[in-house]
Coordinates of N, CA and C and ligand atoms in Angstrom, one line a residue:
X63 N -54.1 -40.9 26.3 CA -54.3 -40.0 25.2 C -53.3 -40.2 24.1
X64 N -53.6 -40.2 22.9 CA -52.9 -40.9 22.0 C -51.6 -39.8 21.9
X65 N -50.8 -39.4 21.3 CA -49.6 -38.6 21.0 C -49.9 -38.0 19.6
X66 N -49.9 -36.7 19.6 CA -49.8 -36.3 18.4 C -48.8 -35.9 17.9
X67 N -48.8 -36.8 16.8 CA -47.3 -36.5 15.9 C -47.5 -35.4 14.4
X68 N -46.7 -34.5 14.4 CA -46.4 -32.9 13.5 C -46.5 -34.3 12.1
X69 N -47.3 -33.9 11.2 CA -47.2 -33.7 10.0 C -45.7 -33.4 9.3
X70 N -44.7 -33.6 8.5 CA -43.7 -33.4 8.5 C -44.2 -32.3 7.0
X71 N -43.3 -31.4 6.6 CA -43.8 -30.5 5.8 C -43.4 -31.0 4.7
X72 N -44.3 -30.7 3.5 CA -43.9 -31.2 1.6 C -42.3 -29.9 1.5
X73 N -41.8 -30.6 0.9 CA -40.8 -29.7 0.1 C -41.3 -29.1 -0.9
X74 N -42.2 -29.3 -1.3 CA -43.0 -28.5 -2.5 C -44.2 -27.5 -1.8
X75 N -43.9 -26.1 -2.6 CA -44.3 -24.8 -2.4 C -45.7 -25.1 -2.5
X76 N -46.2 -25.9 -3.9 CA -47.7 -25.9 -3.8 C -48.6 -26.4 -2.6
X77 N -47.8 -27.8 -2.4 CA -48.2 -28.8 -1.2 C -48.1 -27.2 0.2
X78 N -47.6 -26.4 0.2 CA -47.5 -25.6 1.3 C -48.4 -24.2 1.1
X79 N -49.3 -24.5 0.0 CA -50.1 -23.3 -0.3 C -49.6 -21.5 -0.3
X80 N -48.9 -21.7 -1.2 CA -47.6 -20.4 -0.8 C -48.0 -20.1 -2.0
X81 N -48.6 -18.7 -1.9 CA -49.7 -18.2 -3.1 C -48.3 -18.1 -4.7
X82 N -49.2 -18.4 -5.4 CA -48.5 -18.4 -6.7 C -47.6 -19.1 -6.5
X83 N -47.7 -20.7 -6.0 CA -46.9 -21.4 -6.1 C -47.3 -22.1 -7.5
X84 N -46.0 -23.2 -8.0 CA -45.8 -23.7 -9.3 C -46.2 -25.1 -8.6
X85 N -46.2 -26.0 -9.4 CA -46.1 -27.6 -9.3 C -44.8 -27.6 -9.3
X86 N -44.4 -28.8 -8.4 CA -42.8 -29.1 -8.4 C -41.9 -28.1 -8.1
X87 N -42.2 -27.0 -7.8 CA -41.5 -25.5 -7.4 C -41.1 -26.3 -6.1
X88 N -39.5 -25.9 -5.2 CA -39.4 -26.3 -4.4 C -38.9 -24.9 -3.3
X89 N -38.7 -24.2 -4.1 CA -38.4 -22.4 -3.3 C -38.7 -21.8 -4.1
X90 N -39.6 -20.4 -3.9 CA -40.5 -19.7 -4.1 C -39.5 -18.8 -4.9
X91 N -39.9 -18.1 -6.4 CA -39.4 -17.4 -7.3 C -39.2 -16.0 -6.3
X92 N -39.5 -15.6 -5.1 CA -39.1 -14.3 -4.2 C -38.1 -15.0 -3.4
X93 N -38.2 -16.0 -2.8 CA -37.0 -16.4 -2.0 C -35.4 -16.6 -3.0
X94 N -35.7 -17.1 -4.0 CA -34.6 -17.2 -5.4 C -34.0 -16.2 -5.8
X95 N -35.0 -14.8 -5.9 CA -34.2 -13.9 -6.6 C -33.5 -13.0 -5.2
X96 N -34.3 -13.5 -4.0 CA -33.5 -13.0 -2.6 C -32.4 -13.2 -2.6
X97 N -32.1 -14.6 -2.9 CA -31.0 -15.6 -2.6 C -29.7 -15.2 -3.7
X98 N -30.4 -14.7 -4.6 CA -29.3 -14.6 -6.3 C -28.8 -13.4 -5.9
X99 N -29.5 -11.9 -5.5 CA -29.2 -10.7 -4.8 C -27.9 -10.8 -3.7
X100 N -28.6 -11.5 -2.9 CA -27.1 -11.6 -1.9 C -26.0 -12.5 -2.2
X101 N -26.5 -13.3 -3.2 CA -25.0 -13.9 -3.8 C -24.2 -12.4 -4.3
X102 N -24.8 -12.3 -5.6 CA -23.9 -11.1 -5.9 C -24.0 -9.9 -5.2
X103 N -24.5 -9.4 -4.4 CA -23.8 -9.0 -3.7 C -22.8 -8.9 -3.0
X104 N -22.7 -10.3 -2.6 CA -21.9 -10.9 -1.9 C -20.1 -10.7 -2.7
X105 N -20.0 -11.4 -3.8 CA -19.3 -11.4 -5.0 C -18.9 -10.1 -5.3
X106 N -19.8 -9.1 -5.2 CA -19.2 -7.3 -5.6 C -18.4 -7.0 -4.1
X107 N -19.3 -7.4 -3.1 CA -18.1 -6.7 -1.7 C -17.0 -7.7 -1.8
X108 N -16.9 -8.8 -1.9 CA -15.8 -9.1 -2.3 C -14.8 -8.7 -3.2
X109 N -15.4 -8.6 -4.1 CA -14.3 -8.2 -5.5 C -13.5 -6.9 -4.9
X110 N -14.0 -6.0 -4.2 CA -13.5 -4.8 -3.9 C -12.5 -4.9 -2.4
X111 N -13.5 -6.1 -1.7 CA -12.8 -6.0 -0.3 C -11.4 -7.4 -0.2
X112 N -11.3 -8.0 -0.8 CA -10.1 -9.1 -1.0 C -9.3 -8.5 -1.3
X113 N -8.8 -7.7 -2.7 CA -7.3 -7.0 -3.2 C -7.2 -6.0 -2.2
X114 N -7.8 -5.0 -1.9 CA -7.4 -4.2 -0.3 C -7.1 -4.4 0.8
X115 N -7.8 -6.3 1.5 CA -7.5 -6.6 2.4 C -6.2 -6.8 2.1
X116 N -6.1 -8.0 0.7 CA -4.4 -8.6 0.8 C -3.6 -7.6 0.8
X117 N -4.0 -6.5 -0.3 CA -3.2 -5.2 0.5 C -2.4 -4.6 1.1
X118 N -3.3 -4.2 2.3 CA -3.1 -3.9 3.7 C -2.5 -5.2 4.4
X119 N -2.8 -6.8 4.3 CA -2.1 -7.5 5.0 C -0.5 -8.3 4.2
X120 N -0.9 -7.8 3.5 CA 0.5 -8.4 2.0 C 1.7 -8.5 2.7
X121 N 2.3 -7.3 3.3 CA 3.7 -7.4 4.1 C 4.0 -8.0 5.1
X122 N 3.0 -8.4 5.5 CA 3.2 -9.6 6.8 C 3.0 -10.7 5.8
X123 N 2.5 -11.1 5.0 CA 2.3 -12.4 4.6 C 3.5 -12.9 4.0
X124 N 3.8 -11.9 3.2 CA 4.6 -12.8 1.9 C 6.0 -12.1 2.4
X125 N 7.0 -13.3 2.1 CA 8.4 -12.6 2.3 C 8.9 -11.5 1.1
X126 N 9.6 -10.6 1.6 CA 10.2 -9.4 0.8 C 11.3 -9.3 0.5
X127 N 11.8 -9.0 -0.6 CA 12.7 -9.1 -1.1 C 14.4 -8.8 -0.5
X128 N 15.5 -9.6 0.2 CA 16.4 -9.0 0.7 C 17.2 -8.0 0.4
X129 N 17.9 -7.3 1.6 CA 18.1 -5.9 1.2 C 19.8 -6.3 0.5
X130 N 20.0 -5.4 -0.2 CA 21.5 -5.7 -0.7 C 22.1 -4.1 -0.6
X131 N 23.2 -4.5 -0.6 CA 24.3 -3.5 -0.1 C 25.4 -3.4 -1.1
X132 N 26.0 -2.6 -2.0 CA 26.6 -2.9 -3.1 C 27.7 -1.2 -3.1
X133 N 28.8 -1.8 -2.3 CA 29.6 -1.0 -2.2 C 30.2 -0.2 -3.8
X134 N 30.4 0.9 -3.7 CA 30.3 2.0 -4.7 C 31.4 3.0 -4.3
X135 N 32.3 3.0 -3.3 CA 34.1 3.8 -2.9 C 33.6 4.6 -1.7
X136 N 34.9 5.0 -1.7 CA 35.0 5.7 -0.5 C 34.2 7.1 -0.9
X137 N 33.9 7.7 1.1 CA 33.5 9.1 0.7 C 34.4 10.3 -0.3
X138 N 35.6 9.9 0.0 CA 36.2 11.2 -1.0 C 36.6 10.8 -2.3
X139 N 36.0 9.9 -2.7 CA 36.1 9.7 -4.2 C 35.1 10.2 -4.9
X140 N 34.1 11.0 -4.5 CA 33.3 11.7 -5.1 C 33.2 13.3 -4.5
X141 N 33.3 14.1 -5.8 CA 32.9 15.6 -5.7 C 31.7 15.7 -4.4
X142 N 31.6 17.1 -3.8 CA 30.3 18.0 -3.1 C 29.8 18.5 -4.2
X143 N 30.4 19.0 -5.5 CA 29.7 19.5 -6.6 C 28.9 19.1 -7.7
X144 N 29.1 17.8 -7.3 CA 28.9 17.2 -9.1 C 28.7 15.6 -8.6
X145 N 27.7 14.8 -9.6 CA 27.9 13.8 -9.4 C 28.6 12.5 -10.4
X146 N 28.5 12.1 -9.4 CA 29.8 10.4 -10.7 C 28.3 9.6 -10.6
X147 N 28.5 9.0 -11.8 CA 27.5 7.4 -12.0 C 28.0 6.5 -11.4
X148 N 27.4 5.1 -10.9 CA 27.7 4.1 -10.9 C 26.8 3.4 -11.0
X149 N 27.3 1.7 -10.9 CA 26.3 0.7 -10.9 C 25.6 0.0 -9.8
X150 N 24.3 -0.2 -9.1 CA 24.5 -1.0 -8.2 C 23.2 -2.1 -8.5
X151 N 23.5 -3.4 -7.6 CA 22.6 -4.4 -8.0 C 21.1 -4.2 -7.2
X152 N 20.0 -4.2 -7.9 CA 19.0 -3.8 -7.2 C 18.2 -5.3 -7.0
X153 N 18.5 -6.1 -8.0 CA 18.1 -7.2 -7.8 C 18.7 -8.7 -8.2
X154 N 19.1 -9.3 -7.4 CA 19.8 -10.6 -7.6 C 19.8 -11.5 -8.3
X155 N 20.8 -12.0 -8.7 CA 20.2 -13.6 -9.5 C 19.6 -12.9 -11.0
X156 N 19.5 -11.8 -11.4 CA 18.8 -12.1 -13.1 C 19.8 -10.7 -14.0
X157 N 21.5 -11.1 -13.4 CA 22.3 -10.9 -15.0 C 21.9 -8.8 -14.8
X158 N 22.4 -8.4 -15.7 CA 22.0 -6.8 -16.2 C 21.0 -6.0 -15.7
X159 N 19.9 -6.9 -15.9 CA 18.3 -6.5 -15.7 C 18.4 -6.3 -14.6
X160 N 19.1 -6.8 -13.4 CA 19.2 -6.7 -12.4 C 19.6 -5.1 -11.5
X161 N 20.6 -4.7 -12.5 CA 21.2 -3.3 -12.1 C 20.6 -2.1 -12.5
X162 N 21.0 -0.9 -11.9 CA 20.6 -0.2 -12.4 C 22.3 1.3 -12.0
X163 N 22.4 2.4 -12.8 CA 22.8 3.2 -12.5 C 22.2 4.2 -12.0
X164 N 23.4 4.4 -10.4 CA 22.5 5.8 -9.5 C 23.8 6.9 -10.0
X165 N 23.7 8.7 -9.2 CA 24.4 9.5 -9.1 C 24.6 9.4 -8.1
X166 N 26.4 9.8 -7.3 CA 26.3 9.9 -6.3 C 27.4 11.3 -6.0
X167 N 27.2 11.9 -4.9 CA 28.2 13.3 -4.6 C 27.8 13.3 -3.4
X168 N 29.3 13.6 -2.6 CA 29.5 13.8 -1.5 C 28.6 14.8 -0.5
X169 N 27.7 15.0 0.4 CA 27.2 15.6 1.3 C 27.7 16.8 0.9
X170 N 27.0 17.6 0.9 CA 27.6 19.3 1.1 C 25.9 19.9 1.7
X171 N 27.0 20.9 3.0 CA 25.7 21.6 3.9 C 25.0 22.4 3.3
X172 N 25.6 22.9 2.1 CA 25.1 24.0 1.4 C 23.7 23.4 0.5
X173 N 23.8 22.7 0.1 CA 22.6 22.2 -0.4 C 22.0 21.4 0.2
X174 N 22.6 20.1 1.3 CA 21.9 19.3 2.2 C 21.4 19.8 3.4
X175 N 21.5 20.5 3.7 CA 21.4 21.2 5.3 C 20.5 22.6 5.3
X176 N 19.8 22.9 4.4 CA 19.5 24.2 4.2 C 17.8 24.4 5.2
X177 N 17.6 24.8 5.3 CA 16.3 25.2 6.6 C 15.3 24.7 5.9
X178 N 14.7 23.2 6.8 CA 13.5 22.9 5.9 C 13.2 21.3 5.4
X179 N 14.7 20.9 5.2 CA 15.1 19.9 5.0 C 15.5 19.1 5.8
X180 N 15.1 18.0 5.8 CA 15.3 16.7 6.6 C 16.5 16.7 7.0
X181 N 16.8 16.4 7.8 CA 18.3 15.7 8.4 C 18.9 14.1 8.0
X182 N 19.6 14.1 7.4 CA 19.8 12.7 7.4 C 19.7 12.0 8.4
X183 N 19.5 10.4 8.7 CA 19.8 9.9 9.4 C 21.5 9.4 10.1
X184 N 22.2 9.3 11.1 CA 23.1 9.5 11.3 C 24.0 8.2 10.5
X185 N 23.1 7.2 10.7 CA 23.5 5.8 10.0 C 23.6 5.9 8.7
X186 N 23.5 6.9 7.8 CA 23.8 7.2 6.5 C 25.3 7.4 6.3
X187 N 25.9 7.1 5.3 CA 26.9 7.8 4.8 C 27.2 8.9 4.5
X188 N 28.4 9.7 4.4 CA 28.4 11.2 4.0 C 28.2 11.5 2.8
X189 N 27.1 10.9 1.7 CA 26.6 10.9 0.5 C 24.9 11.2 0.0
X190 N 25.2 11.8 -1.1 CA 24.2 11.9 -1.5 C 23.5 11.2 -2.7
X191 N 22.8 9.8 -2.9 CA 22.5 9.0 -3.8 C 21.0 9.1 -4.9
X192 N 21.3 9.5 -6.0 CA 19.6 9.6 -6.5 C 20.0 8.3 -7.6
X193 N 18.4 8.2 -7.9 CA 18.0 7.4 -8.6 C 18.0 8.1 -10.2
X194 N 18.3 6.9 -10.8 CA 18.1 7.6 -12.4 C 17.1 7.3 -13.0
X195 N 15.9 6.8 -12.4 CA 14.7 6.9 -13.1 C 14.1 7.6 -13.0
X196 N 13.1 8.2 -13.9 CA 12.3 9.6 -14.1 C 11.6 9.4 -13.4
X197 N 10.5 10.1 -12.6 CA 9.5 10.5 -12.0 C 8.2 10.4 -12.8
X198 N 8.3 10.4 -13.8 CA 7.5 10.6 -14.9 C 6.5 9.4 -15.2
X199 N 7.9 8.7 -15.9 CA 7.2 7.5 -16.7 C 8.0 6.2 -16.5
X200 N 9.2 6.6 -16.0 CA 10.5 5.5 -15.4 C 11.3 5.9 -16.9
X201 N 11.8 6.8 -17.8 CA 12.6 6.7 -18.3 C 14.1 7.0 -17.4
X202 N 15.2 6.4 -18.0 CA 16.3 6.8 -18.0 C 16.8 8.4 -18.0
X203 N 17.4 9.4 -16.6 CA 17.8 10.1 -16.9 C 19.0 10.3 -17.0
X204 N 19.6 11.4 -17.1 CA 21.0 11.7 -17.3 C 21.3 12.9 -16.5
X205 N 22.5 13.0 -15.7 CA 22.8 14.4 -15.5 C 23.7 14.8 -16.3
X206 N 23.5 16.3 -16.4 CA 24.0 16.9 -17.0 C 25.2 18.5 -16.6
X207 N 26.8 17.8 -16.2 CA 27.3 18.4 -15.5 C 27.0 19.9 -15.7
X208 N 27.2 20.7 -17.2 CA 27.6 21.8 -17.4 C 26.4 22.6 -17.4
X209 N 24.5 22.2 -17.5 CA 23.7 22.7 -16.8 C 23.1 22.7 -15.6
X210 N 24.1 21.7 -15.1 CA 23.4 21.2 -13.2 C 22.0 20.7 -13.2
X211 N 21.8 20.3 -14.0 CA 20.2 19.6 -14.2 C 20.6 18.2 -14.4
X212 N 19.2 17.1 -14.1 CA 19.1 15.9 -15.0 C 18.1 15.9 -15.7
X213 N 18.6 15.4 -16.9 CA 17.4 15.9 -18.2 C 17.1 14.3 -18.2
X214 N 15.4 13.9 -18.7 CA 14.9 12.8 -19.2 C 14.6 13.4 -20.6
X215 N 15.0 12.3 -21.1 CA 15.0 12.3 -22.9 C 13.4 11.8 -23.5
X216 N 12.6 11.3 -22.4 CA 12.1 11.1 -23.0 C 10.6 12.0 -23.4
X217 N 10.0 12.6 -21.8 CA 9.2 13.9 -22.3 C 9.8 15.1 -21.7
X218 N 10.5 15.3 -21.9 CA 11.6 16.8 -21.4 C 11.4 16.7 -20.1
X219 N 11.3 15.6 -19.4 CA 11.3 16.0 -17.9 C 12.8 16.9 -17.1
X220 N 13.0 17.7 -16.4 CA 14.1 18.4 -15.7 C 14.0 18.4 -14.4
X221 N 15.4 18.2 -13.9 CA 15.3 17.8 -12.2 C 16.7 19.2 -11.5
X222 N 16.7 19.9 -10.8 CA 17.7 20.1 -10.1 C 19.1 19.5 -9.7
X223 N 19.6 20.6 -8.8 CA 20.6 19.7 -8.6 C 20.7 18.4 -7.6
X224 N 19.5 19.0 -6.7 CA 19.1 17.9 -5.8 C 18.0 17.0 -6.2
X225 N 18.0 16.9 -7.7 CA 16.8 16.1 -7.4 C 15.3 16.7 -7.8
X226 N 15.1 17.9 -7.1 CA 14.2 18.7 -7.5 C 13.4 18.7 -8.6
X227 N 11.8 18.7 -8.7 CA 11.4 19.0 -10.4 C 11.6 20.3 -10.5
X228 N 12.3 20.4 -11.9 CA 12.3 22.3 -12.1 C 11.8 22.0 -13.5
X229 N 11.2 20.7 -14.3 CA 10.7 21.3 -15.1 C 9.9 20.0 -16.4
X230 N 9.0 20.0 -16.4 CA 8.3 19.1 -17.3 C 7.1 18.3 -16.2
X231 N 6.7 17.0 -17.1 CA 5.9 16.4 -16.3 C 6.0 15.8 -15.4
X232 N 7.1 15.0 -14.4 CA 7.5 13.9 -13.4 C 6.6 15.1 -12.1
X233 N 6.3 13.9 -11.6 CA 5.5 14.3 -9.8 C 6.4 14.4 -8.8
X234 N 7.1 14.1 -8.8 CA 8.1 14.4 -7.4 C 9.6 14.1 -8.0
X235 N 10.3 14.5 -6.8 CA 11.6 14.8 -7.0 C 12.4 13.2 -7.4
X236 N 13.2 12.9 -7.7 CA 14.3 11.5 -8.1 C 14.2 10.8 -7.0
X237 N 13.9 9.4 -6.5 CA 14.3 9.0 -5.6 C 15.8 8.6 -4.9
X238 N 15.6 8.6 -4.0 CA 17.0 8.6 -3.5 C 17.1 6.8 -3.0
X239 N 18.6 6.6 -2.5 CA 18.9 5.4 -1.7 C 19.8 5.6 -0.5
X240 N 18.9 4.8 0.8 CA 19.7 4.7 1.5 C 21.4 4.5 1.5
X241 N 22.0 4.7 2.2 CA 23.7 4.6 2.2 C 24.1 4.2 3.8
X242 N 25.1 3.6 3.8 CA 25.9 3.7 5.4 C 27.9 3.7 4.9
X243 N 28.2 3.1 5.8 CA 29.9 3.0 5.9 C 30.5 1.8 6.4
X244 N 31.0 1.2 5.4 CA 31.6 -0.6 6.3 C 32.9 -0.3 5.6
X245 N 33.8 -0.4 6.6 CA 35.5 -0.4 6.3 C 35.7 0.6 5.1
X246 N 34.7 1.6 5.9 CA 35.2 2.9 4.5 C 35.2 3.5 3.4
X247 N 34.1 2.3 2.7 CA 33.3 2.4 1.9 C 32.0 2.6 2.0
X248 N 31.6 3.3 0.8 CA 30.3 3.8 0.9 C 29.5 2.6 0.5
X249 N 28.2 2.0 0.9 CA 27.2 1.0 0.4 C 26.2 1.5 0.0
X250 N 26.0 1.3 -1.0 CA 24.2 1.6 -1.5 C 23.4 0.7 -1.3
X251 N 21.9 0.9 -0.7 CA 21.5 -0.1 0.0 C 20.2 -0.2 -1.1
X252 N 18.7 -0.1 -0.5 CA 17.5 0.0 -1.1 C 16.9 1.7 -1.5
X253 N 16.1 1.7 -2.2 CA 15.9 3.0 -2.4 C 14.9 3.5 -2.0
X254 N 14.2 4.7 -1.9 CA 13.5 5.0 -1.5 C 12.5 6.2 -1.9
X255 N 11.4 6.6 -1.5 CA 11.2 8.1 -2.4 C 11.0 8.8 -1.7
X256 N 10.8 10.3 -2.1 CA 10.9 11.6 -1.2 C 9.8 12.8 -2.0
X257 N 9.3 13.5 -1.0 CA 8.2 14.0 -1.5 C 8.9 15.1 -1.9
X258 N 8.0 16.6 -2.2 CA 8.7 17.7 -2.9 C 9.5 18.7 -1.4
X259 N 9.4 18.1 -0.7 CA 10.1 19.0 0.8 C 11.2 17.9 1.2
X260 N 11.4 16.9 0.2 CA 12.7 16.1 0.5 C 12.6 15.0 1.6
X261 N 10.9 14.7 2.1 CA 10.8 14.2 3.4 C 10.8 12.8 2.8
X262 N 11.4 11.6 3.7 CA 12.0 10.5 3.0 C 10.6 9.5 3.6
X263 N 10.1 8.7 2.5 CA 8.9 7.7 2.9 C 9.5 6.5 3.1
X264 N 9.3 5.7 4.1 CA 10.1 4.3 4.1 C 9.9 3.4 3.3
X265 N 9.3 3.7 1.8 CA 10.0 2.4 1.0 C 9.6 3.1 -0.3
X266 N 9.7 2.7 -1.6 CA 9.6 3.5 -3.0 C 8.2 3.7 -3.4
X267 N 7.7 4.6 -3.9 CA 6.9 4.7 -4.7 C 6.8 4.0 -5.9
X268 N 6.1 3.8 -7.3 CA 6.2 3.5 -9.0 C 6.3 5.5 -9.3
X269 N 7.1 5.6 -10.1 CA 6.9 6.8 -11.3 C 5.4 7.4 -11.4
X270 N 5.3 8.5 -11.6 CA 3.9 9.1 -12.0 C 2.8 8.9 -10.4
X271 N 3.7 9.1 -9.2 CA 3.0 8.2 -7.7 C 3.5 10.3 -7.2
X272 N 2.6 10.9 -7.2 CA 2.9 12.0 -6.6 C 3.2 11.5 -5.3
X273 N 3.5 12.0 -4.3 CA 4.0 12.1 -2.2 C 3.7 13.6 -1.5
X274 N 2.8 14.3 -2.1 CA 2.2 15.2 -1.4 C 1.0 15.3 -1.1
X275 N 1.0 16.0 0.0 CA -0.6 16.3 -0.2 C -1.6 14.8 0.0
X276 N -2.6 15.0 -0.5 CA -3.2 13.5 -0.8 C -2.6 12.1 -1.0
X277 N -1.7 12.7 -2.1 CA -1.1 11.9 -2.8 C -0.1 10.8 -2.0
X278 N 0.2 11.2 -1.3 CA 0.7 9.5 0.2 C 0.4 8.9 0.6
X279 N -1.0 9.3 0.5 CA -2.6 8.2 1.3 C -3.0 7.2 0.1
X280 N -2.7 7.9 -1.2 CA -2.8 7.2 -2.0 C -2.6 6.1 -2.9
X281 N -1.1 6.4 -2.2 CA -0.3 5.7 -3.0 C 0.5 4.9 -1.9
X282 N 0.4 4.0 -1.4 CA 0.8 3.2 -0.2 C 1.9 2.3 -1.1
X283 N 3.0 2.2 0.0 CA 4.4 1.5 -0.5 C 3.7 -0.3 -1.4
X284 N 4.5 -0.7 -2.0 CA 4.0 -2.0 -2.5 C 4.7 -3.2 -1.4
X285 N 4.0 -4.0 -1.5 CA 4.3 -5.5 -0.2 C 5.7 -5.6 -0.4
X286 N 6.1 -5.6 -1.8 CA 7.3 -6.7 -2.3 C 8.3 -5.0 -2.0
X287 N 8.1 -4.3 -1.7 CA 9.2 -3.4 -1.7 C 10.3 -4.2 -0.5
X288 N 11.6 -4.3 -1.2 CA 12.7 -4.6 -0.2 C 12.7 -4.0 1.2
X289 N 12.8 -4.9 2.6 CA 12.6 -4.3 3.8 C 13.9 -3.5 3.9
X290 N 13.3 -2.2 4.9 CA 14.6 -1.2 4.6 C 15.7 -1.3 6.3
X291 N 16.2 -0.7 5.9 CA 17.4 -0.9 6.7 C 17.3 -0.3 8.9
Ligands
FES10 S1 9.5 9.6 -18.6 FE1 10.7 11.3 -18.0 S2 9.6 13.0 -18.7 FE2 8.4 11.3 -19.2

């Protein structure tokens, strides 16, 4: 009995009687616009699911920035009442730009310790370090000894003595920086931010990043934030 051998199929739609086919058509104008559909779609779940993934996997990937420690005096060279400026290097290698000025005042129970408030960590130093950037918008603030406030100049933002917002637009309180003690001196390390109950998140927020409420879920630390201590 002879073998029957399959017809091999035309690549052409007409040759395959595939109703409303064209001459020379080789995929059917429904299979095409199938095909173009799942591309972009394809392209939109991506566009949304790649920056979230790298995201969420960012801090394992890429190295982060080393932590620096930038000794700033002893504990009793600074007041429990009041704080002194100084300078510390937040980022290496690029000159000025690199620094920035914090406040710093010695621990007092009376305002660190009060019911409600976090405990420091014991590996802290006996200091209390904020940041001078606004909450706001990142302007430059100032304290201001003879009101006990830090005023931002630039939209009337007002902070407490801890830190606190008591008044304008900034979302949360100043952030603070880690501290410890090596041969007696105080080190300022990386900084960090704190919500409006002083609770410390393990690495900075950007300005205008509320930390309450919703607002923590929302605003997840950035990859490149310096690993903390
Ligand atoms: S930047 Fe400080 S109040 Fe706007």
């Amino acid at each position: 009995m002879p073998e029957s051998r399959k017809e091999p199929k035309s690549k052409y739609t007409a040759d395959r009687n595939i109703p409303g086919a064209f001459e020379g058509e080789t995929v059917t104008r429904r299979r095409f616009m199938t095909l173009t559909t799942h591309a972009a779609g394809g392209i939109a779940t991506a566009a949304v699911l790649l920056p979230a993934l790298g995201f969420a996997a960012g801090s394992a990937l890429f190295d982060r920035a080393p932590v620096l420690w930038t000794p700033v005096g002893k504990p009793e060279d600074f007041p429990d009442d009041n704080y002194l400026p100084r300078v510390v290097t937040l980022t290496q290698g690029i000159g000025e730009v690199g620094k920035a000025t914090v406040y710093v005042r010695r621990f007092n129970p009376e305002f660190d310790a009060q019911e409600g408030m976090p405990a420091p960590p014991e590996t802290d130093a006996p200091v209390i370090v904020l940041s001078s950037r606004c909450m706001h918008l990142g302007c430059p603030i100032r304290w201001t000894a003879a009101a006990e406030r830090f005023i931002c100049p630039c939209h009337g933002g007002v902070y407490g003595f801890n830190g606190e917002v008591v008044g304008g637009p900034p979302v949360r309180p100043l952030d603070r920086f880690y501290t410890r003690l090596r041969n007696g001196q105080v080190e300022v390390g990386p900084r960090y931010s704190v919500n409006s109950e002083f609770r410390r998140f393990p690495s900075y927020r950007d300005p205008g990043q509320p930390l309450d409420g919703i607002g923590q879920y929302l605003y997840p630390g950035r990859f490149s934030t310096p690993k903390n201590p």
